[in-house]
mmCIF file of N, CA and C in Angstrom:
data_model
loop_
_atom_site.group_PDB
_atom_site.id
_atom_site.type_symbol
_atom_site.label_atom_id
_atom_site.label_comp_id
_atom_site.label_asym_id
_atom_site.label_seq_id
_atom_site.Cartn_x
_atom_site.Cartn_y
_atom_site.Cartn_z
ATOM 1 N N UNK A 15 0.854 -1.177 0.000
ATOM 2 C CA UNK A 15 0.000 0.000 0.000
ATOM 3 C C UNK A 15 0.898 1.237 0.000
ATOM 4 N N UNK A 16 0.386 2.219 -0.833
ATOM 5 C CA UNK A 16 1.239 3.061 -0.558
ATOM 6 C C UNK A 16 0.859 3.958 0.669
ATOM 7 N N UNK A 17 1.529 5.107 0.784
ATOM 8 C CA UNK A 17 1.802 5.408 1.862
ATOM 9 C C UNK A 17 1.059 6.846 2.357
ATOM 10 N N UNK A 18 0.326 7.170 1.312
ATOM 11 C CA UNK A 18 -0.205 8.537 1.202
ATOM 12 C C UNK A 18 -2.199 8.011 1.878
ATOM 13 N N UNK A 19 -1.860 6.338 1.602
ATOM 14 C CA UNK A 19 -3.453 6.273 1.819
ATOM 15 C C UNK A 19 -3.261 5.501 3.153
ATOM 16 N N UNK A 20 -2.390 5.591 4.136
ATOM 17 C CA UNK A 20 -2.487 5.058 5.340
ATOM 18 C C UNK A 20 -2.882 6.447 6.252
ATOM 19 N N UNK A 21 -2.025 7.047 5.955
ATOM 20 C CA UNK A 21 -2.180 8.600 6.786
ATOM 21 C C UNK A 21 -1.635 9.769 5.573
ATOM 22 N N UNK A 22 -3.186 11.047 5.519
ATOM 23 C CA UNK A 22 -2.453 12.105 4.722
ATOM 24 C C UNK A 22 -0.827 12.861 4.834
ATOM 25 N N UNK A 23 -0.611 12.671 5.471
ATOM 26 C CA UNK A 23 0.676 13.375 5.801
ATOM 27 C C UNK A 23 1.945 12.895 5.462
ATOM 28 N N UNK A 24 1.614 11.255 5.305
ATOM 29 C CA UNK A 24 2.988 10.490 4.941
ATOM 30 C C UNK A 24 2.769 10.836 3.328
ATOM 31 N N UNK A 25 3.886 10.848 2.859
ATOM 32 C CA UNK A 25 4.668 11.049 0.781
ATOM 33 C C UNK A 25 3.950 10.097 0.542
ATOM 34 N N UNK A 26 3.472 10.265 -0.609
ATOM 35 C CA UNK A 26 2.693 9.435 -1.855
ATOM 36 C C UNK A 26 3.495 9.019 -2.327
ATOM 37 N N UNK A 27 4.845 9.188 -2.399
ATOM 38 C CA UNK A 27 6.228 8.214 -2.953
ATOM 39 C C UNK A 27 6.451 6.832 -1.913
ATOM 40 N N UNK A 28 5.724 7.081 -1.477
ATOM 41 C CA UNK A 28 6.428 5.904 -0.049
ATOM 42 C C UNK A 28 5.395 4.290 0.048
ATOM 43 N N UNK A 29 5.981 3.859 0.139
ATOM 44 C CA UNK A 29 5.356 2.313 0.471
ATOM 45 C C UNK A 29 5.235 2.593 2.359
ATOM 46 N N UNK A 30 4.500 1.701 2.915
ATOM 47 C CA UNK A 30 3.848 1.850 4.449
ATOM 48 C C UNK A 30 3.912 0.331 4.517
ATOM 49 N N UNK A 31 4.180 0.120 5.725
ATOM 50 C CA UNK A 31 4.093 -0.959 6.632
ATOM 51 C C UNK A 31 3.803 -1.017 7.846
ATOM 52 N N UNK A 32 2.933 -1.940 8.282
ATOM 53 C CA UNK A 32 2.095 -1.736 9.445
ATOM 54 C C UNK A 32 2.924 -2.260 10.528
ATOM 55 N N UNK A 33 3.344 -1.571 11.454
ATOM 56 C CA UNK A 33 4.318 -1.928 12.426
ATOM 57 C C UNK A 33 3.115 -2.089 14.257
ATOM 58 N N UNK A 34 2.565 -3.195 13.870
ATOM 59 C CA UNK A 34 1.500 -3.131 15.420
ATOM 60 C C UNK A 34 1.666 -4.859 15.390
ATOM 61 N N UNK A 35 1.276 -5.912 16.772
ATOM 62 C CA UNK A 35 1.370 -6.987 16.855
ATOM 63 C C UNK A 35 -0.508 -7.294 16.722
ATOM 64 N N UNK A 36 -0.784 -8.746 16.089
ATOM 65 C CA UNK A 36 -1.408 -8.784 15.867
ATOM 66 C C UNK A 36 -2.782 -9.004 16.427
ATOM 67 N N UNK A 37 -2.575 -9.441 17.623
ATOM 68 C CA UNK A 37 -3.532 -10.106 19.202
ATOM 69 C C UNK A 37 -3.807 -8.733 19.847
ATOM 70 N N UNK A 38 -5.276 -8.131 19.819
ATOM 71 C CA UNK A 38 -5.387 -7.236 20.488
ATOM 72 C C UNK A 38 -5.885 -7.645 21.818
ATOM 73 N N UNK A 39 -5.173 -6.528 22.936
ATOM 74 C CA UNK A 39 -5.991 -6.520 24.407
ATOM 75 C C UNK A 39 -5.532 -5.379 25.201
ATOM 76 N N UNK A 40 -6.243 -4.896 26.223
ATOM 77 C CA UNK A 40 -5.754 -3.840 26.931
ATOM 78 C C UNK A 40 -4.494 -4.341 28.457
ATOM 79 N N UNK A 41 -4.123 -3.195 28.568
ATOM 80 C CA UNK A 41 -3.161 -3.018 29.902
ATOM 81 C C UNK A 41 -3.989 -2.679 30.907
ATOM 82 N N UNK A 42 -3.543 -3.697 32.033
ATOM 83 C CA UNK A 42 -4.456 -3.633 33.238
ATOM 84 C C UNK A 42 -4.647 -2.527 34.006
ATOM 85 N N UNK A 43 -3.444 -1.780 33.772
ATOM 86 C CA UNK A 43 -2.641 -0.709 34.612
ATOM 87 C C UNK A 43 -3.644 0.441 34.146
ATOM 88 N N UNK A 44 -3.319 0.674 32.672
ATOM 89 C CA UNK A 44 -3.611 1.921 32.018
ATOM 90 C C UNK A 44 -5.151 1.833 30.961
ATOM 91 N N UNK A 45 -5.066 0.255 30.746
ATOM 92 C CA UNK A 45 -6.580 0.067 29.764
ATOM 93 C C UNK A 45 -6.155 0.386 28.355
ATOM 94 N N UNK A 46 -5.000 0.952 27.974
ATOM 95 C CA UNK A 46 -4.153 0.832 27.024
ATOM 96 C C UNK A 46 -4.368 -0.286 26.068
ATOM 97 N N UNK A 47 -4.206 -0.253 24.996
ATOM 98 C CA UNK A 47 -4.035 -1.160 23.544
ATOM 99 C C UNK A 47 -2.634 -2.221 24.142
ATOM 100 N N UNK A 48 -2.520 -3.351 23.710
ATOM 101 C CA UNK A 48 -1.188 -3.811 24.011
ATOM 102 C C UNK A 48 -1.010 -4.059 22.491
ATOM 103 N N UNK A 49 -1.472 -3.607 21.827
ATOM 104 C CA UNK A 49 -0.876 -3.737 20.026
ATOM 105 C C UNK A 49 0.074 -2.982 19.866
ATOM 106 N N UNK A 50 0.023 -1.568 20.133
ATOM 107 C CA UNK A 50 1.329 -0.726 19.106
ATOM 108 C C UNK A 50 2.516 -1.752 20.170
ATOM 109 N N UNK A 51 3.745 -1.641 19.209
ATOM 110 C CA UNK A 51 4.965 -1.314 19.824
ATOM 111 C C UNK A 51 5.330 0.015 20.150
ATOM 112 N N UNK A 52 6.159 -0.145 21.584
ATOM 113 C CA UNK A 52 7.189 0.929 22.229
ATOM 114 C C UNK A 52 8.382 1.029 21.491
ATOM 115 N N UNK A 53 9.132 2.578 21.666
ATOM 116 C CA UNK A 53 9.768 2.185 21.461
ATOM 117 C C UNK A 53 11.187 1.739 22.390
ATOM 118 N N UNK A 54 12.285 1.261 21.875
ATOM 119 C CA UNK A 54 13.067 0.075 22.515
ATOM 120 C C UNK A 54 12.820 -1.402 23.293
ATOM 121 N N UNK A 55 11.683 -1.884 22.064
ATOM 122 C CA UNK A 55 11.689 -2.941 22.200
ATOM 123 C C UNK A 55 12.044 -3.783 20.832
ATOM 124 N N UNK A 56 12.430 -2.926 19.785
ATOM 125 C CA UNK A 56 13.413 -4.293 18.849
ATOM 126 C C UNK A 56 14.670 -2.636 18.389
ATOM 127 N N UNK A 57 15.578 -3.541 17.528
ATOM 128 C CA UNK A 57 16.555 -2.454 17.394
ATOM 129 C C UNK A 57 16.518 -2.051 15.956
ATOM 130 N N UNK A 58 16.204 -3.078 15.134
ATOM 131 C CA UNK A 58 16.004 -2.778 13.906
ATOM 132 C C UNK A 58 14.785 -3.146 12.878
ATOM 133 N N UNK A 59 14.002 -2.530 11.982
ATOM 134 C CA UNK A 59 12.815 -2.806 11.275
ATOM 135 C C UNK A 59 13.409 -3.645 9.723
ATOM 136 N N UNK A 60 12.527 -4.631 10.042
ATOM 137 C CA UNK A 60 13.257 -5.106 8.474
ATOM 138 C C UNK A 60 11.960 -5.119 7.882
ATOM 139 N N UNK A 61 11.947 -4.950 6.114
ATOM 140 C CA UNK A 61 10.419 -4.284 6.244
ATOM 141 C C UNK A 61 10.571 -5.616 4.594
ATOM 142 N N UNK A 62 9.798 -7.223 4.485
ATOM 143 C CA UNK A 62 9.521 -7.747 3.257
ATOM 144 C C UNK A 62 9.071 -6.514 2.476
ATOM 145 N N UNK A 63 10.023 -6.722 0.898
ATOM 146 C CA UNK A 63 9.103 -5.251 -0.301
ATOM 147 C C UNK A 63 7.972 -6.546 -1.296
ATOM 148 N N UNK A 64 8.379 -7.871 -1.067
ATOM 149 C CA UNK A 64 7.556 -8.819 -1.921
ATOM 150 C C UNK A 64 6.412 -8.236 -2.260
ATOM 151 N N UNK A 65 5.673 -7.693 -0.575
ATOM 152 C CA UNK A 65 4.222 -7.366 -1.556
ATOM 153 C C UNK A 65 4.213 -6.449 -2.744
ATOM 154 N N UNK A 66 4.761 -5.607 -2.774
ATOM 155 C CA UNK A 66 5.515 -4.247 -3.535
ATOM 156 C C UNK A 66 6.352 -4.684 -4.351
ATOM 157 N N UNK A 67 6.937 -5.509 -4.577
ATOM 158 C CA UNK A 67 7.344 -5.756 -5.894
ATOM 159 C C UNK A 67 7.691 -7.171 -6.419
ATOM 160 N N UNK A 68 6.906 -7.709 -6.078
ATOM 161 C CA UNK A 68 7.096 -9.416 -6.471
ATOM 162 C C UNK A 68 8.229 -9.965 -6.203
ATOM 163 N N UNK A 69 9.305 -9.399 -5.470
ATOM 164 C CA UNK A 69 10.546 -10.104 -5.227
ATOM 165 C C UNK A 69 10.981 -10.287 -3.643
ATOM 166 N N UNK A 70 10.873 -11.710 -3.813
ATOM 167 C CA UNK A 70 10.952 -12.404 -2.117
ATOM 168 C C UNK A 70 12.219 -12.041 -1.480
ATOM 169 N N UNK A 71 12.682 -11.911 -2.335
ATOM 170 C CA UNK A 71 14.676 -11.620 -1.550
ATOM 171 C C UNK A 71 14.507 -10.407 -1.602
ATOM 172 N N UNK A 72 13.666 -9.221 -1.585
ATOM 173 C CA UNK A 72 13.936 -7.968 -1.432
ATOM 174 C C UNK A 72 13.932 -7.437 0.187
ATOM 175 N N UNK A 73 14.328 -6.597 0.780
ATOM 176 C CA UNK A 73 13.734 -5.990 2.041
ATOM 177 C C UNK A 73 14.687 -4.506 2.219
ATOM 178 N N UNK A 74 13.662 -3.685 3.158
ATOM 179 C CA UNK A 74 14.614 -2.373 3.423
ATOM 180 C C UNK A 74 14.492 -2.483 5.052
ATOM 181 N N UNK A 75 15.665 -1.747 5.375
ATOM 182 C CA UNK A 75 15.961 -2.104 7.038
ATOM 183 C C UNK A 75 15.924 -0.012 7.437
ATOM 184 N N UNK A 76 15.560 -0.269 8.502
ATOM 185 C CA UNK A 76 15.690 0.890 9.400
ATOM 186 C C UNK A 76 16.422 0.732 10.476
ATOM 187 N N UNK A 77 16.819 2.037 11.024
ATOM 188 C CA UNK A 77 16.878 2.009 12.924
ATOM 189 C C UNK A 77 15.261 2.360 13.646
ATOM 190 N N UNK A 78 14.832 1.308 14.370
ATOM 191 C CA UNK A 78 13.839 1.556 15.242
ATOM 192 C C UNK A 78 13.656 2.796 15.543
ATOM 193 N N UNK A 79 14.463 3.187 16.228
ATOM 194 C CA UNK A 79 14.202 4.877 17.331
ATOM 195 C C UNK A 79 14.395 5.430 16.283
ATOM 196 N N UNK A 80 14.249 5.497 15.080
ATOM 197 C CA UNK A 80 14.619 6.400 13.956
ATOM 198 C C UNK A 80 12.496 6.238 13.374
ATOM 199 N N UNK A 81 11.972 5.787 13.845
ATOM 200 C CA UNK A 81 10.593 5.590 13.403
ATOM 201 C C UNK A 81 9.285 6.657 13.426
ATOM 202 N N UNK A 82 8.663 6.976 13.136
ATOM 203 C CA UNK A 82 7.654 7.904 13.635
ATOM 204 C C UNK A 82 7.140 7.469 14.655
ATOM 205 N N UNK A 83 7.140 8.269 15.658
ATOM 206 C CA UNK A 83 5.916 8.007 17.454
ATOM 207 C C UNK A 83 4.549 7.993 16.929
ATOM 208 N N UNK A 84 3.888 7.567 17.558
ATOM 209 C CA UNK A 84 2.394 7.854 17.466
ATOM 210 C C UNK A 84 1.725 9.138 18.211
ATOM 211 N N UNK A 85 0.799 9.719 17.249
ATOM 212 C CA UNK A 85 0.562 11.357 17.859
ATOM 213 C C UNK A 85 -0.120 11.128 18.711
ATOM 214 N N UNK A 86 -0.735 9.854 20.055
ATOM 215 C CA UNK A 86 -1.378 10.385 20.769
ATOM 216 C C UNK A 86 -0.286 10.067 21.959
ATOM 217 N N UNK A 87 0.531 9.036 21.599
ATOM 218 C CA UNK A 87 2.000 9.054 22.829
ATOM 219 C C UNK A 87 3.377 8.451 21.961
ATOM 220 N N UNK A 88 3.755 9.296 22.667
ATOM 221 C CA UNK A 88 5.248 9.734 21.799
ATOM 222 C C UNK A 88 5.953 7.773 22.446
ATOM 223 N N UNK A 89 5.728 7.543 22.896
ATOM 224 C CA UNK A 89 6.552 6.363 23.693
ATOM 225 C C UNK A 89 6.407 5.055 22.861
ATOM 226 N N UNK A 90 4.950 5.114 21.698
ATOM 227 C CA UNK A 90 4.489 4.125 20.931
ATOM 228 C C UNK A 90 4.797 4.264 19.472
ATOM 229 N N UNK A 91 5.154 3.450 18.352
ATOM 230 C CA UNK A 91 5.584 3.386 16.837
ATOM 231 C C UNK A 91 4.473 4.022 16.248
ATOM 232 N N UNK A 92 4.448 4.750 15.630
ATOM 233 C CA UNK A 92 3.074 4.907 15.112
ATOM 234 C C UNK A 92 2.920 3.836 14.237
ATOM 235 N N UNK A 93 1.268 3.631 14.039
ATOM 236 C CA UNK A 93 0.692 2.083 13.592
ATOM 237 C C UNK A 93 1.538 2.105 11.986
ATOM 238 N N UNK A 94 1.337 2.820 11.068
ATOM 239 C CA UNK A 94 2.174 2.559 9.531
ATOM 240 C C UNK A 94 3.022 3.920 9.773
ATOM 241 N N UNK A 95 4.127 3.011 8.997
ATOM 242 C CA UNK A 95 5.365 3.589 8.899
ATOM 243 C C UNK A 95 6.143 3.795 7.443
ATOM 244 N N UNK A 96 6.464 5.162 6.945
ATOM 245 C CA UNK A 96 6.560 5.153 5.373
ATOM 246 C C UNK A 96 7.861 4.074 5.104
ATOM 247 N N UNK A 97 7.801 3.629 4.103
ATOM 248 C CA UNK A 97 9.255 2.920 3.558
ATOM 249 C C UNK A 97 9.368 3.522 1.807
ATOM 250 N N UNK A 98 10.620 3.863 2.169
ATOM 251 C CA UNK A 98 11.352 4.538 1.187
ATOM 252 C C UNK A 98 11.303 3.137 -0.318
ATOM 253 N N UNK A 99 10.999 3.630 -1.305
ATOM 254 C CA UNK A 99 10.841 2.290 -2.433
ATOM 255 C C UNK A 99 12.221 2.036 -2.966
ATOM 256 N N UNK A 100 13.060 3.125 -2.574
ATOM 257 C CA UNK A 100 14.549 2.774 -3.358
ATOM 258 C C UNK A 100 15.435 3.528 -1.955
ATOM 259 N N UNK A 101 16.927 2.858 -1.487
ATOM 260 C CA UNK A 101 17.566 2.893 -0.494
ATOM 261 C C UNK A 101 17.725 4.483 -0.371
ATOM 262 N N UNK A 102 17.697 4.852 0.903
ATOM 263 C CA UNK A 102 17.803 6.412 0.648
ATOM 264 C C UNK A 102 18.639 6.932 2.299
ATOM 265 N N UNK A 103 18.665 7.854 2.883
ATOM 266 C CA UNK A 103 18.886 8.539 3.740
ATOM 267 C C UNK A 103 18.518 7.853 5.387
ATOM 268 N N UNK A 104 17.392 7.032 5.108
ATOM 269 C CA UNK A 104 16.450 6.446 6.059
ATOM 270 C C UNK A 104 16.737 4.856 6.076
ATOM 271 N N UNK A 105 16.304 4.607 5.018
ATOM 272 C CA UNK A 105 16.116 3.303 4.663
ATOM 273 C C UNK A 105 17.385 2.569 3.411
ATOM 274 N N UNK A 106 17.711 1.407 3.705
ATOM 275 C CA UNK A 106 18.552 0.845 3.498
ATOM 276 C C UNK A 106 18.275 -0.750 3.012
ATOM 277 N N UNK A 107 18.901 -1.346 1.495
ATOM 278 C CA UNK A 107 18.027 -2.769 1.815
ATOM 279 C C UNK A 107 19.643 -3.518 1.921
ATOM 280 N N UNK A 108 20.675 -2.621 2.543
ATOM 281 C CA UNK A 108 21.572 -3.395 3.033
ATOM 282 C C UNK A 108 21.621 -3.661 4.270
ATOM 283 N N UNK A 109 21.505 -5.042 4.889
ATOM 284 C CA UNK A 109 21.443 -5.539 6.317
ATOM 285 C C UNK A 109 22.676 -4.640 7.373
ATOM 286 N N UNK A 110 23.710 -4.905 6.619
ATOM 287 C CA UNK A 110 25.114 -4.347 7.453
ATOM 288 C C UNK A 110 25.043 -2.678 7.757
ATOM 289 N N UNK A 111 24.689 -2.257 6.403
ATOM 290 C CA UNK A 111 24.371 -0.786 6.139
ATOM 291 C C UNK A 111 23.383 -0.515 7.803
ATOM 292 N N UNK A 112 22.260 -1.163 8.140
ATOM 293 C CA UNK A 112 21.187 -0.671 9.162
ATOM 294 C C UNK A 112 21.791 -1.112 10.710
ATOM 295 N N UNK A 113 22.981 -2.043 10.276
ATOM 296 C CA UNK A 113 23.769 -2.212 11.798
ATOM 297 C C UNK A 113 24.097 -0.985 11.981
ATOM 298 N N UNK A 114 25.474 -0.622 10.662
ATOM 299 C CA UNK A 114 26.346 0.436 10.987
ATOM 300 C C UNK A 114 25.543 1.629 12.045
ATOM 301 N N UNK A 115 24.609 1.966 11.055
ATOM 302 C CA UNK A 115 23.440 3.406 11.413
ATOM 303 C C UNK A 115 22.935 2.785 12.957
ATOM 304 N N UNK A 116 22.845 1.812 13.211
ATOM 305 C CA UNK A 116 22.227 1.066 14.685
ATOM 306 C C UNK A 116 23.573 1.790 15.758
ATOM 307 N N UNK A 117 24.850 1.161 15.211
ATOM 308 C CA UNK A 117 25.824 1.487 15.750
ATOM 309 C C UNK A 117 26.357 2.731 15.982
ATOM 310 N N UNK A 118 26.125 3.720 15.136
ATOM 311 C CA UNK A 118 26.842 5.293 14.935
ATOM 312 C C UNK A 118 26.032 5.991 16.836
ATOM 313 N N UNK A 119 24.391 5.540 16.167
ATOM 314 C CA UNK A 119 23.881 6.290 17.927
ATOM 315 C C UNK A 119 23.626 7.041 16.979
ATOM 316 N N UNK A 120 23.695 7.385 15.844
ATOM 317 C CA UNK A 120 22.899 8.886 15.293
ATOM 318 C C UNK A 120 21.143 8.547 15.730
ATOM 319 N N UNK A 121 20.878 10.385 16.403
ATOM 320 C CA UNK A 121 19.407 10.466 16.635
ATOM 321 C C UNK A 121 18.770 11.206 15.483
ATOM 322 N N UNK A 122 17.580 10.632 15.112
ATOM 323 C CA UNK A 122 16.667 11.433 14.125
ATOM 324 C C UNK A 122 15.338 10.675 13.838
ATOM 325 N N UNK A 123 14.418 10.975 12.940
ATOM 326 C CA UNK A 123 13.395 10.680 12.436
ATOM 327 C C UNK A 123 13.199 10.086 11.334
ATOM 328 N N UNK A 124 12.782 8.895 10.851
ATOM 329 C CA UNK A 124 12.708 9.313 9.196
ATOM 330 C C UNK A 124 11.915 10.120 8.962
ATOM 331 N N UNK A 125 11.944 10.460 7.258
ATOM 332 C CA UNK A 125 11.050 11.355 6.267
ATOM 333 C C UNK A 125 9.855 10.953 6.395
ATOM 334 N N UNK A 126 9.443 11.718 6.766
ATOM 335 C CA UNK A 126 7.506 11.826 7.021
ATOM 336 C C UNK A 126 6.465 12.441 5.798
ATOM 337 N N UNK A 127 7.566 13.610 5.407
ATOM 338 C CA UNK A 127 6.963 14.224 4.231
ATOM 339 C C UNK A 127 7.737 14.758 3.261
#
């Protein structure tokens, strides 16, 4: 799907992937969703492009904390997340390439718009 019809704000250049687990239920504590992910709970996004382009050996990798928050708490992934269709600034479909960037500690966002 692209990425302009998950949320207006994400680029119409962008492919989206739904970054939430699939078993919904609430938190006892807060009554909270336990679907989105937090973040620092994985380190890197590896995102299949198969659906997007018929090729099973394809994928683009991110840094996690490099993800969009969700606008109602900054602490959660927001539910779709743009993916870049060709390797760019953000996104990478080299595995080693998304260590390095894991490794540097650089802080930022990807491209939203």
């Amino acid at each position: 799907m692209m990425a302009r019809k998950a949320y207006r704000f994400l680029p119409p250049d962008m492919y989206v992937v739904e970054t939430q687990k699939t078993r919904a239920g609430s938190r006892r504590t807060t009554g909270g969703s336990t679907r989105p992910y937090h973040f620092g709970e994985f380190d890197l996004l590896a995102v299949s492009m198969q659906p997007s382009t018929n090729m099973w050996d394809r994928f683009m990798y991110t840094v996690a904390d490099w993800l969009l928050p969700s606008r109602t708490d900054p602490s959660e992934i927001l539910k779709f997340q743009p993916v870049a269709t060709a390797p760019n600034d953000d996104w990478t479909d080299d595995f080693r390439t998304a260590v390095a960037w894991l490794r540097s500690g650089v802080k930022k966002t990807i491209r939203s718009q």
